[in-house]
PDB file of C-alpha atoms in Angstrom:
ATOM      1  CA  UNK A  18      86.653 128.705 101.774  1.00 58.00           C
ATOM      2  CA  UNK A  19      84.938 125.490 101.102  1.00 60.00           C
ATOM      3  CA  UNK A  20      84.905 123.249  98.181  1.00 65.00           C
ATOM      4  CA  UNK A  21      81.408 122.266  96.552  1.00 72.00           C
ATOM      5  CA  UNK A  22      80.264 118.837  97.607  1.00 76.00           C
ATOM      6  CA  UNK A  23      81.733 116.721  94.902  1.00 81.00           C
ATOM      7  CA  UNK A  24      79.587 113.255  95.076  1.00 85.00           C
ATOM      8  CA  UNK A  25      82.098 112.092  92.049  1.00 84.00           C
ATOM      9  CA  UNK A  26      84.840 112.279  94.310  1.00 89.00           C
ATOM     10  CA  UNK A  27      83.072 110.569  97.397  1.00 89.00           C
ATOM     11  CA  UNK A  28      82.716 108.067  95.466  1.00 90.00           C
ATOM     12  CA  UNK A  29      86.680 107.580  94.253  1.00 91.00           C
ATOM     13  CA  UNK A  30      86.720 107.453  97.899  1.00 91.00           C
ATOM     14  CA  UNK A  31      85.098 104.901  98.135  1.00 92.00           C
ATOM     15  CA  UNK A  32      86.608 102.878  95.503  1.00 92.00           C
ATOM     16  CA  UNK A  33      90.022 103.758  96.899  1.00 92.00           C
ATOM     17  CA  UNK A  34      88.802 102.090 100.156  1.00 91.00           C
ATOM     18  CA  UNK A  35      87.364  99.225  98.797  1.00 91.00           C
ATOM     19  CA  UNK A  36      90.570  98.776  96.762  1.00 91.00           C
ATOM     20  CA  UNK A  37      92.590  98.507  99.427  1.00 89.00           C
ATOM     21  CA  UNK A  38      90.221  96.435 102.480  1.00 88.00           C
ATOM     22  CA  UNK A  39      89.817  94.057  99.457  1.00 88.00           C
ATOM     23  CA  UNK A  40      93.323  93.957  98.692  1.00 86.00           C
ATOM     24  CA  UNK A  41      94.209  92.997 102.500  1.00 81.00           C
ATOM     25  CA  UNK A  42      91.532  90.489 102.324  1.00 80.00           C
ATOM     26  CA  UNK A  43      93.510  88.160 100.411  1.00 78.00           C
ATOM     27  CA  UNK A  44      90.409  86.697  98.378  1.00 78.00           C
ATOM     28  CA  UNK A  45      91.067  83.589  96.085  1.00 78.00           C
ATOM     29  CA  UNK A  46      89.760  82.442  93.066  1.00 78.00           C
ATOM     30  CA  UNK A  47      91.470  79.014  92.129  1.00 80.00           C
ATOM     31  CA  UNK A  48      94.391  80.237  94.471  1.00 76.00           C
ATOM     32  CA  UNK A  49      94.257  83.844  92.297  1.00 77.00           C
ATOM     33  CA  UNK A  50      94.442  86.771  94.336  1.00 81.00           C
ATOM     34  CA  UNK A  51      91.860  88.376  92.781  1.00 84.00           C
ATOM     35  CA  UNK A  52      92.298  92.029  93.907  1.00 86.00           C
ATOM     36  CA  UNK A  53      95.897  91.705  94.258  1.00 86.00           C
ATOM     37  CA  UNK A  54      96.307  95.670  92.586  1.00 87.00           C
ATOM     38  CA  UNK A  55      93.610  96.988  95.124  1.00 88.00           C
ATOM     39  CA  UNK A  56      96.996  98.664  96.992  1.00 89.00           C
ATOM     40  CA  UNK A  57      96.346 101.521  94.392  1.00 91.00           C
ATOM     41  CA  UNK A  58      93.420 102.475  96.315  1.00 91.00           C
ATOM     42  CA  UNK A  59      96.101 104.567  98.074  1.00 91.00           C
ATOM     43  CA  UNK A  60      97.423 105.908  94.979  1.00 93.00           C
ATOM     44  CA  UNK A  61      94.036 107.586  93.962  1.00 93.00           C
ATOM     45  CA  UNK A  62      93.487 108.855  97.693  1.00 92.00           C
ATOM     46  CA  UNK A  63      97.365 110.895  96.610  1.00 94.00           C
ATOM     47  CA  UNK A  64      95.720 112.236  93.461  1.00 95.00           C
ATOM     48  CA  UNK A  65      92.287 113.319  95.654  1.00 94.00           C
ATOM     49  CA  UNK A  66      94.111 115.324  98.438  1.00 93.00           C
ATOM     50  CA  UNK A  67      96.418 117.233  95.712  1.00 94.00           C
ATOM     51  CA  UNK A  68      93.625 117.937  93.710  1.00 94.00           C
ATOM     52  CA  UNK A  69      91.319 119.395  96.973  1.00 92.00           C
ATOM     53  CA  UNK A  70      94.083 121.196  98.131  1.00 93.00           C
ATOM     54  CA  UNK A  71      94.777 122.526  95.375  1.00 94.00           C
ATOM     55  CA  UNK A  72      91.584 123.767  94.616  1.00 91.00           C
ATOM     56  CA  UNK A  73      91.001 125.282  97.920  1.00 90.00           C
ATOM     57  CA  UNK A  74      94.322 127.421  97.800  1.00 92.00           C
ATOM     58  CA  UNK A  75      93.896 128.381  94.257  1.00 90.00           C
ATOM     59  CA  UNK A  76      90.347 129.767  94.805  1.00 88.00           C
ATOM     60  CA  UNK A  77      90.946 131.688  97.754  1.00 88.00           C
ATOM     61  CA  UNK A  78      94.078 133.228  96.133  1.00 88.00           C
ATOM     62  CA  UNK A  79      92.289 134.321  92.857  1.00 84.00           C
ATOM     63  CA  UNK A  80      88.741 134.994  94.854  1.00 78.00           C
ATOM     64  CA  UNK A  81      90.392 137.541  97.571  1.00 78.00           C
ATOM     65  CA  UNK A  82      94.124 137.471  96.372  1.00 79.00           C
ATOM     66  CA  UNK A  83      95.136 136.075  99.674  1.00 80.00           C
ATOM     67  CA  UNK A  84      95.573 133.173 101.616  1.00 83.00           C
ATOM     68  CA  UNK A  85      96.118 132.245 105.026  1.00 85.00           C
ATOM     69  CA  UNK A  86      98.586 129.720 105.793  1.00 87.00           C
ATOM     70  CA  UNK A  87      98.073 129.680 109.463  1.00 87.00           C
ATOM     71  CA  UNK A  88      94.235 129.235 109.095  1.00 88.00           C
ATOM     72  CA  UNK A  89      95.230 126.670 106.479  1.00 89.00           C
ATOM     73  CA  UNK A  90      97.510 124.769 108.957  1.00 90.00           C
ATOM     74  CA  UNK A  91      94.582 125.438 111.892  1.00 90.00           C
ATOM     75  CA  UNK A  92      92.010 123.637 109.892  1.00 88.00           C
ATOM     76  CA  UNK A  93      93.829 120.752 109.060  1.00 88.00           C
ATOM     77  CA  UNK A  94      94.764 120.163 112.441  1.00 88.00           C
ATOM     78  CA  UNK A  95      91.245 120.674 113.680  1.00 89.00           C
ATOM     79  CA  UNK A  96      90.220 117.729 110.772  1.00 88.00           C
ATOM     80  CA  UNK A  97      92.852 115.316 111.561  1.00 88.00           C
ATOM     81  CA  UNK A  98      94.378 115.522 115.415  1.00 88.00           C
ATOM     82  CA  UNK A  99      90.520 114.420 116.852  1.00 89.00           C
ATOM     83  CA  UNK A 100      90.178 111.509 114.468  1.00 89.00           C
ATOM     84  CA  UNK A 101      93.991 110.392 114.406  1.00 89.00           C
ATOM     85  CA  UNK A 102      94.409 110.493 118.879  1.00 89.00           C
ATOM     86  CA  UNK A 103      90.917 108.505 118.552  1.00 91.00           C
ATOM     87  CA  UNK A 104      92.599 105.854 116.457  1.00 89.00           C
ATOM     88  CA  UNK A 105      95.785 105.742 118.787  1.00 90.00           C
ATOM     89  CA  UNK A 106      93.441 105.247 121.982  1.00 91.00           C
ATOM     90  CA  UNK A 107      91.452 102.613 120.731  1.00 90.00           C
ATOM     91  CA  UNK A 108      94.764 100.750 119.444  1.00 87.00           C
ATOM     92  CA  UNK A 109      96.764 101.068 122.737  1.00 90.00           C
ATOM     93  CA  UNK A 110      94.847  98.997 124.910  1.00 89.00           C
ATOM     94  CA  UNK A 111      94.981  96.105 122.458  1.00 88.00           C
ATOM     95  CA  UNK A 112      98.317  96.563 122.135  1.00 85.00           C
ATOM     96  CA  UNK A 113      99.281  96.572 125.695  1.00 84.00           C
ATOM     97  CA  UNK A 114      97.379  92.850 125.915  1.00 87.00           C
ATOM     98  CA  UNK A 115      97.979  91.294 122.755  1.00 84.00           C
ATOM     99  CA  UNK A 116     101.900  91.987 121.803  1.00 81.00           C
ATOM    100  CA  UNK A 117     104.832  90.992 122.875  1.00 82.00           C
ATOM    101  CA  UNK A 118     107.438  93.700 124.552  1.00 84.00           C
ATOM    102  CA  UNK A 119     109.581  94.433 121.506  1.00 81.00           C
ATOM    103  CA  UNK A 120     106.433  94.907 119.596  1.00 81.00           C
ATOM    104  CA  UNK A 121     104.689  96.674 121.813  1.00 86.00           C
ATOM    105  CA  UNK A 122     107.608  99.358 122.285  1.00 87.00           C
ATOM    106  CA  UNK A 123     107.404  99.556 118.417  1.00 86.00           C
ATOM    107  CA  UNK A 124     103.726 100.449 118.295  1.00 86.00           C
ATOM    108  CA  UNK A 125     104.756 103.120 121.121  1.00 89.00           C
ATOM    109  CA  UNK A 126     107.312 104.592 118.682  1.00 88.00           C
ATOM    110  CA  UNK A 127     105.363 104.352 115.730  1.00 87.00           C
ATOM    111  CA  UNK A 128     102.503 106.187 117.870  1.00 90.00           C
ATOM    112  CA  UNK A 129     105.043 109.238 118.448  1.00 90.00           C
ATOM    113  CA  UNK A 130     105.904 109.286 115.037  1.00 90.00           C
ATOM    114  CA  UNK A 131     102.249 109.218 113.847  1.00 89.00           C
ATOM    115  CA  UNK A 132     101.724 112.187 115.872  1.00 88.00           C
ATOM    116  CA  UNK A 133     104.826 113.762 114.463  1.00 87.00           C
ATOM    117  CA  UNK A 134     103.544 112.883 111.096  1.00 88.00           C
ATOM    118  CA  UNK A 135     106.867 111.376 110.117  1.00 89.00           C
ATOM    119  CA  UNK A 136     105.613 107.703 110.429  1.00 88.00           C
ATOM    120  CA  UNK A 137     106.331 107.085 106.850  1.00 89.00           C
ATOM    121  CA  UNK A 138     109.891 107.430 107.884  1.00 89.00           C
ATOM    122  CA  UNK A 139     110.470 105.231 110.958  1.00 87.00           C
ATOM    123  CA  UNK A 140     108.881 102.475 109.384  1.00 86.00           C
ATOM    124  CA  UNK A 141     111.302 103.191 105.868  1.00 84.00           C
ATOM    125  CA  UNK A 142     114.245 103.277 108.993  1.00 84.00           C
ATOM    126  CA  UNK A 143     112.797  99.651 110.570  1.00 79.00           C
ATOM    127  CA  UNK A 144     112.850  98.027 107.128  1.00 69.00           C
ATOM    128  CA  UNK A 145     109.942  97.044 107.168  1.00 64.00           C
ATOM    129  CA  UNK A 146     108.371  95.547 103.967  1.00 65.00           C
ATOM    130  CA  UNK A 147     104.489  97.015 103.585  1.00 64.00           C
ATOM    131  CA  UNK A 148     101.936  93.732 103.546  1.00 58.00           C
ATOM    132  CA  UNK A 149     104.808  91.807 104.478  1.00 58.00           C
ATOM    133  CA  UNK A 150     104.865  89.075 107.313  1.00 56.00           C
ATOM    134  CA  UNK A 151     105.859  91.592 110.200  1.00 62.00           C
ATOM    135  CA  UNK A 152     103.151  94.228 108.594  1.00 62.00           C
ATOM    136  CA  UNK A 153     100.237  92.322 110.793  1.00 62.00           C
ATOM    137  CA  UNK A 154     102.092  93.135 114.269  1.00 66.00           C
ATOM    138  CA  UNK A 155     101.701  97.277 113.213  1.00 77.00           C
ATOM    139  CA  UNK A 156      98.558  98.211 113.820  1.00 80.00           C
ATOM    140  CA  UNK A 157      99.417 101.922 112.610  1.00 81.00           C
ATOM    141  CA  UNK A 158     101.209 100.957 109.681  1.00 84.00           C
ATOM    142  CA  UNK A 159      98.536 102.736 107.510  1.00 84.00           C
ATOM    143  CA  UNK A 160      99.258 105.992 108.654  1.00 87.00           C
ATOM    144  CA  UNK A 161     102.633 106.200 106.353  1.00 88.00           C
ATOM    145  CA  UNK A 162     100.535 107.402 103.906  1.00 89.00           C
ATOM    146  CA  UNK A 163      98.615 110.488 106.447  1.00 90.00           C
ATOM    147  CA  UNK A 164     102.444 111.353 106.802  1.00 92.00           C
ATOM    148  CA  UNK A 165     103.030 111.604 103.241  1.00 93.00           C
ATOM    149  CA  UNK A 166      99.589 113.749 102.848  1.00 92.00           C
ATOM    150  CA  UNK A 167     100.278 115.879 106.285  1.00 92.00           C
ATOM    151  CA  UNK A 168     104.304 116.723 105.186  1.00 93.00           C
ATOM    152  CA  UNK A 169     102.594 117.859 101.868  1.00 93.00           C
ATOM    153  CA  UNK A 170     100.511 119.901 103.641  1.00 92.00           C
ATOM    154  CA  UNK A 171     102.827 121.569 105.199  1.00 91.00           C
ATOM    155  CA  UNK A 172     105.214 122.354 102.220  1.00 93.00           C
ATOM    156  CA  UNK A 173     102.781 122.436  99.725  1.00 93.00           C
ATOM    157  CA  UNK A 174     100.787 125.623 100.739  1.00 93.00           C
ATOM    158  CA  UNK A 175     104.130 127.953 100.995  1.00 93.00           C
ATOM    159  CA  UNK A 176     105.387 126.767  97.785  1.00 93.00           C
ATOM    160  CA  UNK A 177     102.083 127.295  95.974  1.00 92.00           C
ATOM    161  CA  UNK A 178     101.994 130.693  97.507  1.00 91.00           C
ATOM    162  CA  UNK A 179     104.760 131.854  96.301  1.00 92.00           C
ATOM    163  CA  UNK A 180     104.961 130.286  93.155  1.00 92.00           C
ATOM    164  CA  UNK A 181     101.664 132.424  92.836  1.00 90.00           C
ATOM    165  CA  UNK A 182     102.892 135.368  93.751  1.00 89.00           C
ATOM    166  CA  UNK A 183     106.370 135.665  91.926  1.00 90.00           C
ATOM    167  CA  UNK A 184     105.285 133.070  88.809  1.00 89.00           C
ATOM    168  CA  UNK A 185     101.342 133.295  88.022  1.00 87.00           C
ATOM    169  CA  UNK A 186     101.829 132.562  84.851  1.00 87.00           C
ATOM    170  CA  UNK A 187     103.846 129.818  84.671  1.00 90.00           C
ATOM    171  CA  UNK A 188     102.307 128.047  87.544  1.00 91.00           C
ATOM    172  CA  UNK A 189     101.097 125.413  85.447  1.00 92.00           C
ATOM    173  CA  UNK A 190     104.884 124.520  84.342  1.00 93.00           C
ATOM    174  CA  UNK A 191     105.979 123.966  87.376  1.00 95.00           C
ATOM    175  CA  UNK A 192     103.500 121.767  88.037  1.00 95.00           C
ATOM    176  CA  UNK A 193     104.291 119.850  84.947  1.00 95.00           C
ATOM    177  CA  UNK A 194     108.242 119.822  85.470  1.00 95.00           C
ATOM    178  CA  UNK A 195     107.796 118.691  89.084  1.00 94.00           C
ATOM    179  CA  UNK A 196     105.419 116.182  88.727  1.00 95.00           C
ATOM    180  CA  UNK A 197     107.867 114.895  86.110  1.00 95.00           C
ATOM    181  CA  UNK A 198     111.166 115.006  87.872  1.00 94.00           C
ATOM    182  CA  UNK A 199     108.888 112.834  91.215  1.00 93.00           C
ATOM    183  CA  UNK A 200     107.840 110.514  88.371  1.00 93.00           C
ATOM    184  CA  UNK A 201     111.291 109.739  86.701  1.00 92.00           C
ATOM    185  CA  UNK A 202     113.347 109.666  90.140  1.00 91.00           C
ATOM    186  CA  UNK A 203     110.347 106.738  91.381  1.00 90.00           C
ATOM    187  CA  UNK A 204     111.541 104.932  87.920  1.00 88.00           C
ATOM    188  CA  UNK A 205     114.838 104.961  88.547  1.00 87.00           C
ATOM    189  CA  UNK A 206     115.239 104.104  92.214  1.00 87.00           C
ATOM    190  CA  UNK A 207     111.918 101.377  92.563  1.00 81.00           C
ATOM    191  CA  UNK A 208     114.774  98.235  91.989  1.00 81.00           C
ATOM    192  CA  UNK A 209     117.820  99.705  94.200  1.00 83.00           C
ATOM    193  CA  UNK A 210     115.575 101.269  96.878  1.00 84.00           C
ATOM    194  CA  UNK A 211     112.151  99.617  97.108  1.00 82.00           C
ATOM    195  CA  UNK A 212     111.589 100.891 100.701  1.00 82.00           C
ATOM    196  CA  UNK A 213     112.461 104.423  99.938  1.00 85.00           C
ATOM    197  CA  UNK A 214     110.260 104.366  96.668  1.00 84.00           C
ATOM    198  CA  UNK A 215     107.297 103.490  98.730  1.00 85.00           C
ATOM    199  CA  UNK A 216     107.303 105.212 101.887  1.00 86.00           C
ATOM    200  CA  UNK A 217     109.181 109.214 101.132  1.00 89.00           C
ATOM    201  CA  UNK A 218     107.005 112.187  99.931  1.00 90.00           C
ATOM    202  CA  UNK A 219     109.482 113.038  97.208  1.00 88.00           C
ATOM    203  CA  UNK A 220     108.932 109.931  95.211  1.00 89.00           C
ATOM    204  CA  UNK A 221     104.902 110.010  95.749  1.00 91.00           C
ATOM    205  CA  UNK A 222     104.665 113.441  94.923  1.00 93.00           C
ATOM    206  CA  UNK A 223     103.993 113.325  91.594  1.00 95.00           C
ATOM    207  CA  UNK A 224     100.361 111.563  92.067  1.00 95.00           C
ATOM    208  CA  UNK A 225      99.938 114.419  94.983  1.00 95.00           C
ATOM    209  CA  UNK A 226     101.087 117.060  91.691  1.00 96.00           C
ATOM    210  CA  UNK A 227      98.643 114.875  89.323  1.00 95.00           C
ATOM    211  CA  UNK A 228      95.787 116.197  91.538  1.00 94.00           C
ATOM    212  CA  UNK A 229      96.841 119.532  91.482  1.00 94.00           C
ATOM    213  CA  UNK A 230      97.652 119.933  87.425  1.00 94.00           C
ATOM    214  CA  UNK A 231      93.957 118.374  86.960  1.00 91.00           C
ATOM    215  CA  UNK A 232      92.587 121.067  89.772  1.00 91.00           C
ATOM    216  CA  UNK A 233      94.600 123.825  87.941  1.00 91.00           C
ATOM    217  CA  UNK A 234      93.478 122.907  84.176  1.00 88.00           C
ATOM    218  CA  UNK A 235      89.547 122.907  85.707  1.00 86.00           C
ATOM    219  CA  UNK A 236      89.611 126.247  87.602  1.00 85.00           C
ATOM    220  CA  UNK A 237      91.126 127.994  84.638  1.00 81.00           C
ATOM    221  CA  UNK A 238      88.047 126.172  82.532  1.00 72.00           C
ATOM    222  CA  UNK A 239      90.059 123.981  80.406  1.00 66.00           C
ATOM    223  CA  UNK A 240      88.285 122.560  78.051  1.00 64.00           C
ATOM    224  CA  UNK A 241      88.289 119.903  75.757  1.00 60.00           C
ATOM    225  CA  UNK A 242      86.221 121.035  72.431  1.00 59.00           C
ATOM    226  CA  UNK A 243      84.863 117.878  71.602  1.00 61.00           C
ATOM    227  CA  UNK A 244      81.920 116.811  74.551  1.00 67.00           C
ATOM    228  CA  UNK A 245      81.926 112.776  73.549  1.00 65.00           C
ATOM    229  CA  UNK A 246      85.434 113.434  74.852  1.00 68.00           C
ATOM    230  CA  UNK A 247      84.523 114.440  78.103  1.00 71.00           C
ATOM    231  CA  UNK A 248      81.404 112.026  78.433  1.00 76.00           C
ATOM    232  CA  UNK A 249      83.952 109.672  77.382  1.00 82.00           C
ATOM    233  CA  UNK A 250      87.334 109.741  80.045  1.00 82.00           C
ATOM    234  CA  UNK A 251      85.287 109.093  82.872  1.00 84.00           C
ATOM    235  CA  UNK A 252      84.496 105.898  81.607  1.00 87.00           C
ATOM    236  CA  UNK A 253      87.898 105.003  80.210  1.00 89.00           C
ATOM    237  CA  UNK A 254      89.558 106.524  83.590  1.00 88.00           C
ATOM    238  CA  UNK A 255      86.690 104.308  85.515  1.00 90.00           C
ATOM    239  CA  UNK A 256      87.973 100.662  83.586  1.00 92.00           C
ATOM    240  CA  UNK A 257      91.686 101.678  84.018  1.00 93.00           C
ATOM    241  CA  UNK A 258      91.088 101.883  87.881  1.00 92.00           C
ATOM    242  CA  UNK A 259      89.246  98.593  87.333  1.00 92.00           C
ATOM    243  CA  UNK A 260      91.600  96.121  85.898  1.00 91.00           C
ATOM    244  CA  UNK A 261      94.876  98.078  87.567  1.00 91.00           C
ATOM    245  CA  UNK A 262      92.845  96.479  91.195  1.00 91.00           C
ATOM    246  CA  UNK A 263      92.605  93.316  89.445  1.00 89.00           C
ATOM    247  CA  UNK A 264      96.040  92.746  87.562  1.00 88.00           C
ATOM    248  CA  UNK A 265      98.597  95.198  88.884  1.00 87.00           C
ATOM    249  CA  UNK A 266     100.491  93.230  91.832  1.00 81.00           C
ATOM    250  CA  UNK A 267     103.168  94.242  94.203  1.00 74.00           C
ATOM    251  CA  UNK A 268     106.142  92.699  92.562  1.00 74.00           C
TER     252      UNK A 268
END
């Protein structure tokens, strides 16, 4: 099944992206980072994906009480593989002339792992620190985050399944009480384990579960009664993205 064309959420997209090729940009203002936040541009990509996925698994399930997992699985690999070798090809050849040995055997490992969609965690096991100094010489350091999305993926469908199946009625609950539990563990672990806060599924879960709450709450029509209030989130949603880009920072 496919999801209506959603222009509002192309253009999220596109503010995520923005976000974050601004962020990396480094742009002063009187020695002011200016979009020193724009690193949340990842955060709202989380809260996309759960919410499409979502949506497409729900629908088919109450549409034709069934869903396909392998079809599932066969469509996202058809959607990402082509696009994420692509990236790898271009980057190898550049690699091979440009770094040094040690480097270059790390871009071959972090290649493998890409592929394995577990990138997230060899670059959480080589310490390294995301937009720090070392961050320049990893030219697939951005695809922790397709490893977070692709290892959700693969859970997230079963679960939801049979969370369906056994639990229809509370499905919404355990939304709630798991998006909690991802959001209280990232509170309590961000000063001890910084790394592991940043880069693991379980603590980035809950903007992945954000998505899906917001896709549940819309496909079982919930409503708000009063329509300023709907005419009026958007807008408050749209300035909170805003100035998080331009004050949040990564400390």
């Amino acid at each position: 099944m496919k999801i209506d064309y959603r222009p509002d959420i192309d253009g999220l997209r596109a503010i995520s992206v923005f976000a974050v090729i601004l962020y990396h940009a480094d742009f002063l203002l009187y020695d002011y980072k200016i979009f020193k936040g724009g690193f949340i541009g990842v955060d709202i990509f989380f809260v996309i994906s759960g919410y499409l996925i979502t949506s497409l698994i729900l629908k088919e399930l109450i549409l034709n009480n069934n869903f396909s997992i392998k079809e599932f699985y066969i469509r996202r690999i058809r959607r990402i593989i082509p696009v994420l070798f692509s990236i790898i090809l271009i980057f190898t050849p550049f690699a091979y002339f440009l770094l040094l040995p040690s480097s270059l055997v790390d871009f071959s490992k972090s290649a493998l792992s890409t592929l394995g969609f577990s990138s997230n965690f060899y670059f959480h096991h080589s310490g390294l620190i995301y937009g720090g100094p070392d961050s320049s010489l990893k030219p697939l350091l951005h695809t922790w985050s397709l490893s977070v999305e692709e290892q959700f993926y693969i859970i997230f469908p079963i679960i939801l399944v049979f969370l369906y199946k056994f639990f229809k009625s509370s499905l919404l609950s355990f939304f709630i009480l798991f998006f909690l539990i991802s959001l209280f563990s990232t509170q309590l672990i961000a000063y001890k384990f910084p790394l592991y806060n940043f880069y693991f599924i379980n603590v980035r879960i809950w903007e992945l579960l954000a998505g899906s709450i917001i896709s549940y709450l819309e496909i079982n029509s919930f409503k708000f009664k009063k329509n300023y209030f709907n005419n009026f989130m958007p807008l408050v949603g749209s300035i909170l993205i805003f100035f998080s880009i331009i004050l949040l920072n990564d400390k």
